[in-house]
mmCIF file of C-alpha atoms in Angstrom:
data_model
loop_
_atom_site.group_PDB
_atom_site.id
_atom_site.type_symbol
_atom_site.label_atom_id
_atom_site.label_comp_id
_atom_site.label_asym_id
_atom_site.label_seq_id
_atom_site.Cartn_x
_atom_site.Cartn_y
_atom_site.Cartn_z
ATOM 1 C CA UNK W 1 128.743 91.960 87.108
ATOM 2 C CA UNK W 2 128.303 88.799 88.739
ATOM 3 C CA UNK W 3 130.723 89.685 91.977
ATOM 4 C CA UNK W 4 128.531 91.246 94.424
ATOM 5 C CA UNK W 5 129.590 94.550 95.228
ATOM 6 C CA UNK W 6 128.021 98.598 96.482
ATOM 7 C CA UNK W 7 125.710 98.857 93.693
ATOM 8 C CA UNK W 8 123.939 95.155 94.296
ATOM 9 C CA UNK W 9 123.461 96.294 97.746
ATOM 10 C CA UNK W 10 122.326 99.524 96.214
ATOM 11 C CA UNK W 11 119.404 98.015 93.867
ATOM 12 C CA UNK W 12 118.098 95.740 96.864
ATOM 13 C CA UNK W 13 117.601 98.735 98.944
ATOM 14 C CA UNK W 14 115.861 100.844 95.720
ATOM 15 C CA UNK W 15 113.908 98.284 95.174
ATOM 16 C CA UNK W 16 112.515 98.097 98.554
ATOM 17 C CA UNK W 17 112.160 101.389 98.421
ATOM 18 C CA UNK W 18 109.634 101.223 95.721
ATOM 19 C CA UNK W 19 107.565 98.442 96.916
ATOM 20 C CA UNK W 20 107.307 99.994 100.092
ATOM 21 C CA UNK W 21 105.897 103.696 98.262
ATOM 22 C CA UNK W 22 103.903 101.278 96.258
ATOM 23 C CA UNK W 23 102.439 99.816 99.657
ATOM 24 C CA UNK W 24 101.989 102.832 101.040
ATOM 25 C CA UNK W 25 99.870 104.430 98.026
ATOM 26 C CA UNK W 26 97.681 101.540 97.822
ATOM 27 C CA UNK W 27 96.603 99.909 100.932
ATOM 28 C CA UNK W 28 93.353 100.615 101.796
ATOM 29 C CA UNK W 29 93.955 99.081 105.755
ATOM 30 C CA UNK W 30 95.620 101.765 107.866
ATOM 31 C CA UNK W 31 98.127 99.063 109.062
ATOM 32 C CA UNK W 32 99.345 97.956 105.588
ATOM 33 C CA UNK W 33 99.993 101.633 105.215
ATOM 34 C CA UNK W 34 102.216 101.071 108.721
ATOM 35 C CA UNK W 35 103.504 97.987 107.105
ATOM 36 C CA UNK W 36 104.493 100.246 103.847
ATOM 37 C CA UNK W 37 106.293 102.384 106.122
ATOM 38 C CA UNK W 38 108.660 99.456 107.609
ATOM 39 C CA UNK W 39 109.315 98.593 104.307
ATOM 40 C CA UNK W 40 110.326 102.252 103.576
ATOM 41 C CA UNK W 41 112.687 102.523 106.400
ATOM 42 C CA UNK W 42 114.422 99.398 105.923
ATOM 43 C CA UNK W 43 115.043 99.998 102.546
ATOM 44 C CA UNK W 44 117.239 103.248 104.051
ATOM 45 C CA UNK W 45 118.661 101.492 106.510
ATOM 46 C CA UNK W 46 120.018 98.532 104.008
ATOM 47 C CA UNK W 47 121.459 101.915 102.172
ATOM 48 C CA UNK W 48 123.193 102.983 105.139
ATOM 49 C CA UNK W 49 124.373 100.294 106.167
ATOM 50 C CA UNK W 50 126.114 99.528 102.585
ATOM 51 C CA UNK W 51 127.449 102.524 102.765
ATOM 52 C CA UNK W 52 129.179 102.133 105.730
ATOM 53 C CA UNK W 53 130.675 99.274 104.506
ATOM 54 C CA UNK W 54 132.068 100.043 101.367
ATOM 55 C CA UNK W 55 132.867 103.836 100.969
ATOM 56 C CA UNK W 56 134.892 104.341 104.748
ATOM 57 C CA UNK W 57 137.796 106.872 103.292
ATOM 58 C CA UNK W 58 136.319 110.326 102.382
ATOM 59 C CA UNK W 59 136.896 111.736 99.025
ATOM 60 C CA UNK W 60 139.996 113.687 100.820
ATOM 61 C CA UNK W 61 141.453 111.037 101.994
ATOM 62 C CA UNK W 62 140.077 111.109 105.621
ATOM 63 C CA UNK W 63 139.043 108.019 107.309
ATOM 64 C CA UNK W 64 135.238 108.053 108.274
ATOM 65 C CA UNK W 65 134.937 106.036 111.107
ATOM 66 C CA UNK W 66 133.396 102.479 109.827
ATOM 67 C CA UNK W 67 131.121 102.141 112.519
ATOM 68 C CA UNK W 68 129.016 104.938 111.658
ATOM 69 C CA UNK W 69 126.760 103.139 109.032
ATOM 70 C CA UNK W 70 125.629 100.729 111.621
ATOM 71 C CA UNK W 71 125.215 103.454 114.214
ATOM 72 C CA UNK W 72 123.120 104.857 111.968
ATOM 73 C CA UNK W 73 121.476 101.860 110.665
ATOM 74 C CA UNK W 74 120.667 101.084 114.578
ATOM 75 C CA UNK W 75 118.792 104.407 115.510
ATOM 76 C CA UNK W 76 117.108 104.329 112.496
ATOM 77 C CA UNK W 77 115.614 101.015 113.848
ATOM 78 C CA UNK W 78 114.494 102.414 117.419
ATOM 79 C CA UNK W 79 113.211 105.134 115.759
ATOM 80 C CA UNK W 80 111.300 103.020 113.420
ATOM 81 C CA UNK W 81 110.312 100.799 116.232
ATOM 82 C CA UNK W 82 109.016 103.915 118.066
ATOM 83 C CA UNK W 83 106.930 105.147 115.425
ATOM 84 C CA UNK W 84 105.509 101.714 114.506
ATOM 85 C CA UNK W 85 104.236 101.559 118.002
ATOM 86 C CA UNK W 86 102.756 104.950 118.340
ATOM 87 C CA UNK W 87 101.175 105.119 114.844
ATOM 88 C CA UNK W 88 99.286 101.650 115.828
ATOM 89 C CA UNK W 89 98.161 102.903 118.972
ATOM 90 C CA UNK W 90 96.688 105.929 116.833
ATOM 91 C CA UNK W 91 95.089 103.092 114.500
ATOM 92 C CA UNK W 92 93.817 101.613 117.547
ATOM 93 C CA UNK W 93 92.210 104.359 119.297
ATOM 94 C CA UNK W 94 90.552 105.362 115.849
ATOM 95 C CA UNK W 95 88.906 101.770 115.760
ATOM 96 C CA UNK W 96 88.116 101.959 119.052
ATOM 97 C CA UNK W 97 86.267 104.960 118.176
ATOM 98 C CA UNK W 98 84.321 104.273 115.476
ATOM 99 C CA UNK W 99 83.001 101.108 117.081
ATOM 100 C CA UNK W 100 80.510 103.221 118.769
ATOM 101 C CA UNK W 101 79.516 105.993 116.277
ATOM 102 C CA UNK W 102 79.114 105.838 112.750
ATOM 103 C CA UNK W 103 81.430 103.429 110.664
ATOM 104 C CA UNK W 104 81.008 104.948 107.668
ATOM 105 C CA UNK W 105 83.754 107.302 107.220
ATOM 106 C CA UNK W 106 87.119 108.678 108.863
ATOM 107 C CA UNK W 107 85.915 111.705 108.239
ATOM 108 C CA UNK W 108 84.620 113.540 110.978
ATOM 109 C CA UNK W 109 86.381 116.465 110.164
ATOM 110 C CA UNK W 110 85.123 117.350 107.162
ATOM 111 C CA UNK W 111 82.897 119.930 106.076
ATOM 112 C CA UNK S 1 83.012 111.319 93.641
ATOM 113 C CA UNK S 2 83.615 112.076 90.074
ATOM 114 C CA UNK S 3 82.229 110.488 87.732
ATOM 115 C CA UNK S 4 83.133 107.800 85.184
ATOM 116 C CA UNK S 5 84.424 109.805 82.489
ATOM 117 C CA UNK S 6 86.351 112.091 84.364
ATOM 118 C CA UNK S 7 88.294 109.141 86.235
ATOM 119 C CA UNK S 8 89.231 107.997 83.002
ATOM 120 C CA UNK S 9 90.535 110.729 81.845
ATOM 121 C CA UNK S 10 92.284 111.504 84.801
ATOM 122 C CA UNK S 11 94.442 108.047 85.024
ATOM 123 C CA UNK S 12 94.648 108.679 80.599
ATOM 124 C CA UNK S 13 96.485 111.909 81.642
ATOM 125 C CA UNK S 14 98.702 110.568 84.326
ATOM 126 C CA UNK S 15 99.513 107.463 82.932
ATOM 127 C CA UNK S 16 100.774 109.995 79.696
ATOM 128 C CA UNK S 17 102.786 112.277 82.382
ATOM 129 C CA UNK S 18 104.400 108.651 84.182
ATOM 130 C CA UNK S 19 105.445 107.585 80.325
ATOM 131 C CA UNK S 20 106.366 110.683 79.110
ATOM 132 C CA UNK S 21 108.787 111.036 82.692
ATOM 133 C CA UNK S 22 110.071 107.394 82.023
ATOM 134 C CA UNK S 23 110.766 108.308 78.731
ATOM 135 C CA UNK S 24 112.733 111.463 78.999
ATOM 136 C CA UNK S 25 114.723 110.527 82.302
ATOM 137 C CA UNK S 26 116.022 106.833 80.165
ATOM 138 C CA UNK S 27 116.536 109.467 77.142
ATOM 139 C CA UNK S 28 118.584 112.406 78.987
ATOM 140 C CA UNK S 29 120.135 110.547 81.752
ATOM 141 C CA UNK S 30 119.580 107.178 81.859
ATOM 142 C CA UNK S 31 121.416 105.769 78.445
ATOM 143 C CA UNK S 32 124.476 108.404 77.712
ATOM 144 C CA UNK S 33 125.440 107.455 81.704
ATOM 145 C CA UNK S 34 125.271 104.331 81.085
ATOM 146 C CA UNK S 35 127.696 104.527 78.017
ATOM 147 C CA UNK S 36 129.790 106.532 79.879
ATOM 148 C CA UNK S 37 130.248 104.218 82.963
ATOM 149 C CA UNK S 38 133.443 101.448 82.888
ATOM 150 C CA UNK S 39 131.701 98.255 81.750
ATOM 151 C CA UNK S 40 133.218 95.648 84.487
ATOM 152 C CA UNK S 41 134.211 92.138 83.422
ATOM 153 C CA UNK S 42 132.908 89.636 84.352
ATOM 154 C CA UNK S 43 134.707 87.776 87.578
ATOM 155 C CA UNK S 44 133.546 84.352 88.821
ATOM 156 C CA UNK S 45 130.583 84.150 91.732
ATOM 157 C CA UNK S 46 131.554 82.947 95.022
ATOM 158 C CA UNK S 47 129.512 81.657 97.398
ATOM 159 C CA UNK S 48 129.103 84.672 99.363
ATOM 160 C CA UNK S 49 127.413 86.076 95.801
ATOM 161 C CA UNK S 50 125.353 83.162 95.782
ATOM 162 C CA UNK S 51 124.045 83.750 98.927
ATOM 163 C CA UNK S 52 123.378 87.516 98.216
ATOM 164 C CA UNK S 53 121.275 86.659 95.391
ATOM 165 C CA UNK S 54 119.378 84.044 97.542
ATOM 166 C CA UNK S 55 118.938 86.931 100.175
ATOM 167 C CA UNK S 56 117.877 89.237 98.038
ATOM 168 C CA UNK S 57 115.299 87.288 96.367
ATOM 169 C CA UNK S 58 113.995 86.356 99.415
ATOM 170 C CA UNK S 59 113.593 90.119 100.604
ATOM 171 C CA UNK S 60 112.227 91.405 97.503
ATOM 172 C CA UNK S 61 109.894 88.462 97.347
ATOM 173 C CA UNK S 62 108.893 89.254 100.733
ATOM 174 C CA UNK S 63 108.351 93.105 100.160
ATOM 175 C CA UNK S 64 106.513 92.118 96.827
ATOM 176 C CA UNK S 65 103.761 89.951 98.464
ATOM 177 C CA UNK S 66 103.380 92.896 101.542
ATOM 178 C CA UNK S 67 102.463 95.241 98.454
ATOM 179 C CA UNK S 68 99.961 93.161 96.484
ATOM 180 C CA UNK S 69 98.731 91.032 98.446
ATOM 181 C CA UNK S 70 94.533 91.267 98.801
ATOM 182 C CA UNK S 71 94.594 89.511 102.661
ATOM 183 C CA UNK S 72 96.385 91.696 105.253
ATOM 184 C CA UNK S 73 97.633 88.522 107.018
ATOM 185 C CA UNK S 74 99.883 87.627 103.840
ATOM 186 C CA UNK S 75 100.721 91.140 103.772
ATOM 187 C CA UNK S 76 102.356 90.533 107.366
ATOM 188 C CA UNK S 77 103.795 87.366 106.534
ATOM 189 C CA UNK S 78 105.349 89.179 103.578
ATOM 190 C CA UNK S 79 106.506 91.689 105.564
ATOM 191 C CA UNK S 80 108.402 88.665 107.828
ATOM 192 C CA UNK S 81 109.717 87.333 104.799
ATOM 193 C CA UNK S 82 111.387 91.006 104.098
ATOM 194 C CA UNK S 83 112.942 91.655 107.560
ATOM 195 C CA UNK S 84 114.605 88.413 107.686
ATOM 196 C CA UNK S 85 115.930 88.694 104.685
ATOM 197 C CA UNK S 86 117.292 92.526 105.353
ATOM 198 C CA UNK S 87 118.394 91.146 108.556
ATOM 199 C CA UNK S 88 120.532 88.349 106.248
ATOM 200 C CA UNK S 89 121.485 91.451 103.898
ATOM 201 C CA UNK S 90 123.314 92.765 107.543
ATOM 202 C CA UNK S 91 124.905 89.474 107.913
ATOM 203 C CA UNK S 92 126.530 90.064 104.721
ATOM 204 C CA UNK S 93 127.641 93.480 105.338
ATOM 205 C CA UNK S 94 129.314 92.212 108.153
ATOM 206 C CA UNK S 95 127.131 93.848 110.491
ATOM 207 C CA UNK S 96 126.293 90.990 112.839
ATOM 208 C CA UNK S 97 125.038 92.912 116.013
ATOM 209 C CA UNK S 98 122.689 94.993 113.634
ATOM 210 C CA UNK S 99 121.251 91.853 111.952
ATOM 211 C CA UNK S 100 120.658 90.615 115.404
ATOM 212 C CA UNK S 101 118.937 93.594 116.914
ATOM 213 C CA UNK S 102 117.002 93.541 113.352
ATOM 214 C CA UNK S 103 115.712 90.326 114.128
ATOM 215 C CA UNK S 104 115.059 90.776 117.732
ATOM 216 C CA UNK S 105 113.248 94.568 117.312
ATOM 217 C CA UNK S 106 111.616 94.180 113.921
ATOM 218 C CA UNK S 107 110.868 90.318 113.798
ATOM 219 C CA UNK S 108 110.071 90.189 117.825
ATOM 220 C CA UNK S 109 108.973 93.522 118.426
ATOM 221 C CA UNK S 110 107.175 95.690 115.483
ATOM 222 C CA UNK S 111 106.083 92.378 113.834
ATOM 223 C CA UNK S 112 104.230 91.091 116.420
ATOM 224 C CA UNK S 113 102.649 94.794 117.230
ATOM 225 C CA UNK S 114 101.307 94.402 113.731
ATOM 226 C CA UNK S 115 99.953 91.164 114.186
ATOM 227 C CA UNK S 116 97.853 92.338 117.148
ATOM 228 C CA UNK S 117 96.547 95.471 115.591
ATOM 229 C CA UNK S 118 95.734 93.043 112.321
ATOM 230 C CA UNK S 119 94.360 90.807 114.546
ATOM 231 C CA UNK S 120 92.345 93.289 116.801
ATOM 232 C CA UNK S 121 90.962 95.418 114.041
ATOM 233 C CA UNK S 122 90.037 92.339 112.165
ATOM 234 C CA UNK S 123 86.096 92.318 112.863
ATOM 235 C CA UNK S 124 86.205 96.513 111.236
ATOM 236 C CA UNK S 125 85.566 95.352 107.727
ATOM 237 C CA UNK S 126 82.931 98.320 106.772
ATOM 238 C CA UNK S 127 85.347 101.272 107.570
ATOM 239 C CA UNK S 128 85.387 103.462 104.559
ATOM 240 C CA UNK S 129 88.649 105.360 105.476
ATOM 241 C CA UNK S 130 88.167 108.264 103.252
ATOM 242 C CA UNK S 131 92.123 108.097 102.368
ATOM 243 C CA UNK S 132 91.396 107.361 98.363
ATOM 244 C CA UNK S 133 94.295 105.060 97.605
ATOM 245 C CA UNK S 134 95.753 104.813 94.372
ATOM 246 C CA UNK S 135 94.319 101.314 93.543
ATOM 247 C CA UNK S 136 96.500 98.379 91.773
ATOM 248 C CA UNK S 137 96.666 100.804 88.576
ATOM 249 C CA UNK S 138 98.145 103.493 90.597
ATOM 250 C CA UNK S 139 99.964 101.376 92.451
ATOM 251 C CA UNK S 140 101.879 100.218 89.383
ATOM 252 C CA UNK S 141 102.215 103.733 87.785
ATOM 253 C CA UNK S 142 104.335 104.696 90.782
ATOM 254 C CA UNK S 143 106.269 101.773 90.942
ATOM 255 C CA UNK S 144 107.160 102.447 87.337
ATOM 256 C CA UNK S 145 107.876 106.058 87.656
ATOM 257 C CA UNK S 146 110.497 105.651 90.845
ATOM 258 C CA UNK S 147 112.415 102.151 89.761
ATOM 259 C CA UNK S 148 114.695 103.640 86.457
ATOM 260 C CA UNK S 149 115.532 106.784 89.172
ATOM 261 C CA UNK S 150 116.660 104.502 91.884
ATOM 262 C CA UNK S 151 118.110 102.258 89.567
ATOM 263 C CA UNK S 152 120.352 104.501 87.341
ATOM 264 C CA UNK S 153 121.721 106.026 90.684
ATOM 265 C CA UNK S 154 122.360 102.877 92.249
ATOM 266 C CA UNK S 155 123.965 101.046 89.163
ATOM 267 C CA UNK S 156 125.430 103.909 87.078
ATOM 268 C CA UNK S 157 127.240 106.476 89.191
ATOM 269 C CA UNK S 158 130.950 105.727 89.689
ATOM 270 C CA UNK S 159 131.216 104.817 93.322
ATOM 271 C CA UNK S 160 134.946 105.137 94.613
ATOM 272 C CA UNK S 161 134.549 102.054 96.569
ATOM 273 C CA UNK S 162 138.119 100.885 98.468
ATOM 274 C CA UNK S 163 138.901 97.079 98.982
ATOM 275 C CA UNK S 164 137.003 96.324 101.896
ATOM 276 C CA UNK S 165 138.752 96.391 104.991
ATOM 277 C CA UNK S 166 138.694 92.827 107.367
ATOM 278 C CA UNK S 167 135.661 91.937 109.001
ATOM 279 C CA UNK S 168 135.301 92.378 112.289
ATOM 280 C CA UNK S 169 133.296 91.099 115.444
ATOM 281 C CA UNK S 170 131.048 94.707 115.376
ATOM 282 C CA UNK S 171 129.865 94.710 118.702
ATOM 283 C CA UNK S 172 132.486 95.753 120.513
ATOM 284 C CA UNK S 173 133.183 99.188 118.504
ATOM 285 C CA UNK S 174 130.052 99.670 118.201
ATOM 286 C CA UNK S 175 129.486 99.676 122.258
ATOM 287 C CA UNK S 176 132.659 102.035 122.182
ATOM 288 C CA UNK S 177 131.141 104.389 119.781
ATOM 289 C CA UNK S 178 127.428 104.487 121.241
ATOM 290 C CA UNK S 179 129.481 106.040 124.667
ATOM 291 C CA UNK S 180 131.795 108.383 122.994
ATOM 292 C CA UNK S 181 131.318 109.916 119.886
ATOM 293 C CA UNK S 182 127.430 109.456 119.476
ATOM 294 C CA UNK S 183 126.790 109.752 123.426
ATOM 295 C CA UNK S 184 124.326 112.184 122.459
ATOM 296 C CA UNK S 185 122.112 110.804 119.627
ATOM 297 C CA UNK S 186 122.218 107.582 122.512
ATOM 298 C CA UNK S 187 120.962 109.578 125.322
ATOM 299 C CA UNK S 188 118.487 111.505 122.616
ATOM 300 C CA UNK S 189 116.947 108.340 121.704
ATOM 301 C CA UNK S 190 116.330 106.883 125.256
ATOM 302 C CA UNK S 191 114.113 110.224 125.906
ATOM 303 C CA UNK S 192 112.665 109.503 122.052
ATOM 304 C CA UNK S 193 111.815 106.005 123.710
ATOM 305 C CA UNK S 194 110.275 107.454 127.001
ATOM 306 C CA UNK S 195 108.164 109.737 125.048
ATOM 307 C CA UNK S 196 106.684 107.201 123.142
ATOM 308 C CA UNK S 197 106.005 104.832 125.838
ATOM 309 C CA UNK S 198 103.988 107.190 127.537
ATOM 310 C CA UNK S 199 102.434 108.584 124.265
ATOM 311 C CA UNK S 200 101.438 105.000 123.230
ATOM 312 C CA UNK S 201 100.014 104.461 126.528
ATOM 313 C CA UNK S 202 97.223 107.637 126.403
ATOM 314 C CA UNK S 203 96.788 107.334 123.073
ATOM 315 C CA UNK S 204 95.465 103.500 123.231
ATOM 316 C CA UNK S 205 93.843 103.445 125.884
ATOM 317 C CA UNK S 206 90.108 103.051 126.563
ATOM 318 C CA UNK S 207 88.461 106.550 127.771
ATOM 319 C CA UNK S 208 86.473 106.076 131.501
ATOM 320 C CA UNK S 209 83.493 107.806 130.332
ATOM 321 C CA UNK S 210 82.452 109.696 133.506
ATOM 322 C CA UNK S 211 79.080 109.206 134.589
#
């Protein structure tokens, strides 16, 4: 299986997957959990973009159009940019905010 | 916080429920599928295999040291490492304007927002965030539970793929397509942009306490 084909692409994107839930579950630092995230998202896009290359005639024959694996693979990006900038300004504003009460906890809400 | 005992028992039972998942997914689904499935033979690596493997080593490597690493900074760096080499992983999809924007929205845009937020929130060391993570144990139990999933679908189900059709220059249809057939999602996500400007904007900023 040495000729790269769908289902190389396939395992680089899984794998990236997993690190990227494996990120997410353990970081401590609310911006390696952000950083888990990218990871995640990436690892979807790679899948849609393979996709798009490889698998462009439906299973009736139509033509998909080949394009639409990039399209996708390109909104998923501003989207992911999007969300990587407001979830940091939410990390922000939370550090800004403990800086002048308590640091002991994120949990003000709590009982 | 529980105590000692009862931690121990909890990570005895879930490491029993990972196996015992592992076991029975390779058991039912993973082996008679992979019986089933045509074994290819094996054809002769070209260079553009080569430098798939090379890619992909890179980006795993990358996403690898972004997931254990102890120092946050290596974390980033790791996390460099990974979009390059997805952006590479474009190149050889022949999606050239895609690895571009990758480079120039992930690499020169979200990158560098994480570097300032690592670098801002650097001095915070005592924050207990009360999020309990999983810790490097848990961290590995998941890993091991979602790889043979992923895995078997990516390598064992029968894709119908076609012989790939030329290469071309992607740019172009992909400007053509952004203003006809997905005018919409275009115009959806420039509003999705605005929204978040403006979002990012109150969220981050510093409140003027009134006096």
């Amino acid at each position: 299986m040495l000729q790269v084909s769908l289902p190389h692409f396939l395992v680089v994107g899984a794998l990236l997957f997993a690190l990227g839930l494996v990120t997410v579950s353990t970081r401590r630092n609310a911006v390696g959990v952000l950083m888990g995230v990218e990871l995640l998202l990436n690892a979807a896009n790679v899948n849609f973009v393979a996709f798009g290359r490889y698998m462009s005639t439906a299973a009736d024959g139509r033509l998909v159009d080949p394009m639409s694996g990039q399209i996708f693979g390109l909104f998923v990006i501003v989207l992911a940019a999007a969300e990587a900038a407001v979830g940091l300004a939410i990390v922000l504003s939370i550090f800004q905010t403990f800086k002048t009460i308590d640091v002991r906890s994120a949990d003000l809400m709590r009982e | 916080m529980k105590s000692n005992a009862g931690k121990l028992i909890f990570w005895v039972i879930v490491t029993a429920l990972v196996v015992a998942f592992v076991v029975s997914i390779s058991t039912r689904a993973i082996l008679p599928a992979a019986e089933a499935s045509p074994q290819p033979g094996a054809e002769p690596a070209g260079l553009r295999d080569i430098l798939f493997y090379a890619v992909a080593a890179f980006t795993i490597g990358g996403a690898a040291a972004v997931a254990l690493s102890r120092n946050i900074l290596w974390s980033a760096i790791g996390l460099l490492t990974a979009l390059l080499g997805v952006g590479g992983i474009y190149v050889l999809l022949s999606a050239d304007f895609l690895a571009v924007a990758q480079l120039l929205i992930y690499i020169g845009g979200v990158l560098v927002l994480i570097l300032f937020a690592v670098m801002l929130t650097n001095r915070i060391v005592d924050v207990n965030v009360s999020n309990t993570s999983a810790g490097l144990y848990g961290g590995v139990l998941i890993f091991v539970a979602a790889v043979p999933v992923l895995l078997t679908v990516a390598l064992v189900t029968p894709w119908r793929q076609q012989a790939l059709a030329a290469a071309v220059y992607s740019t172009k249809p992909l400007g053509y397509a952004l203003l006809t057939r997905w005018l919409l999602p275009f115009e959806v996500a420039s509003l999705i942009l605005l929204a978040t400007l403006i979002g990012a904007i109150v969220i981050a900023r510093k409140e003027i306490k009134a006096d």
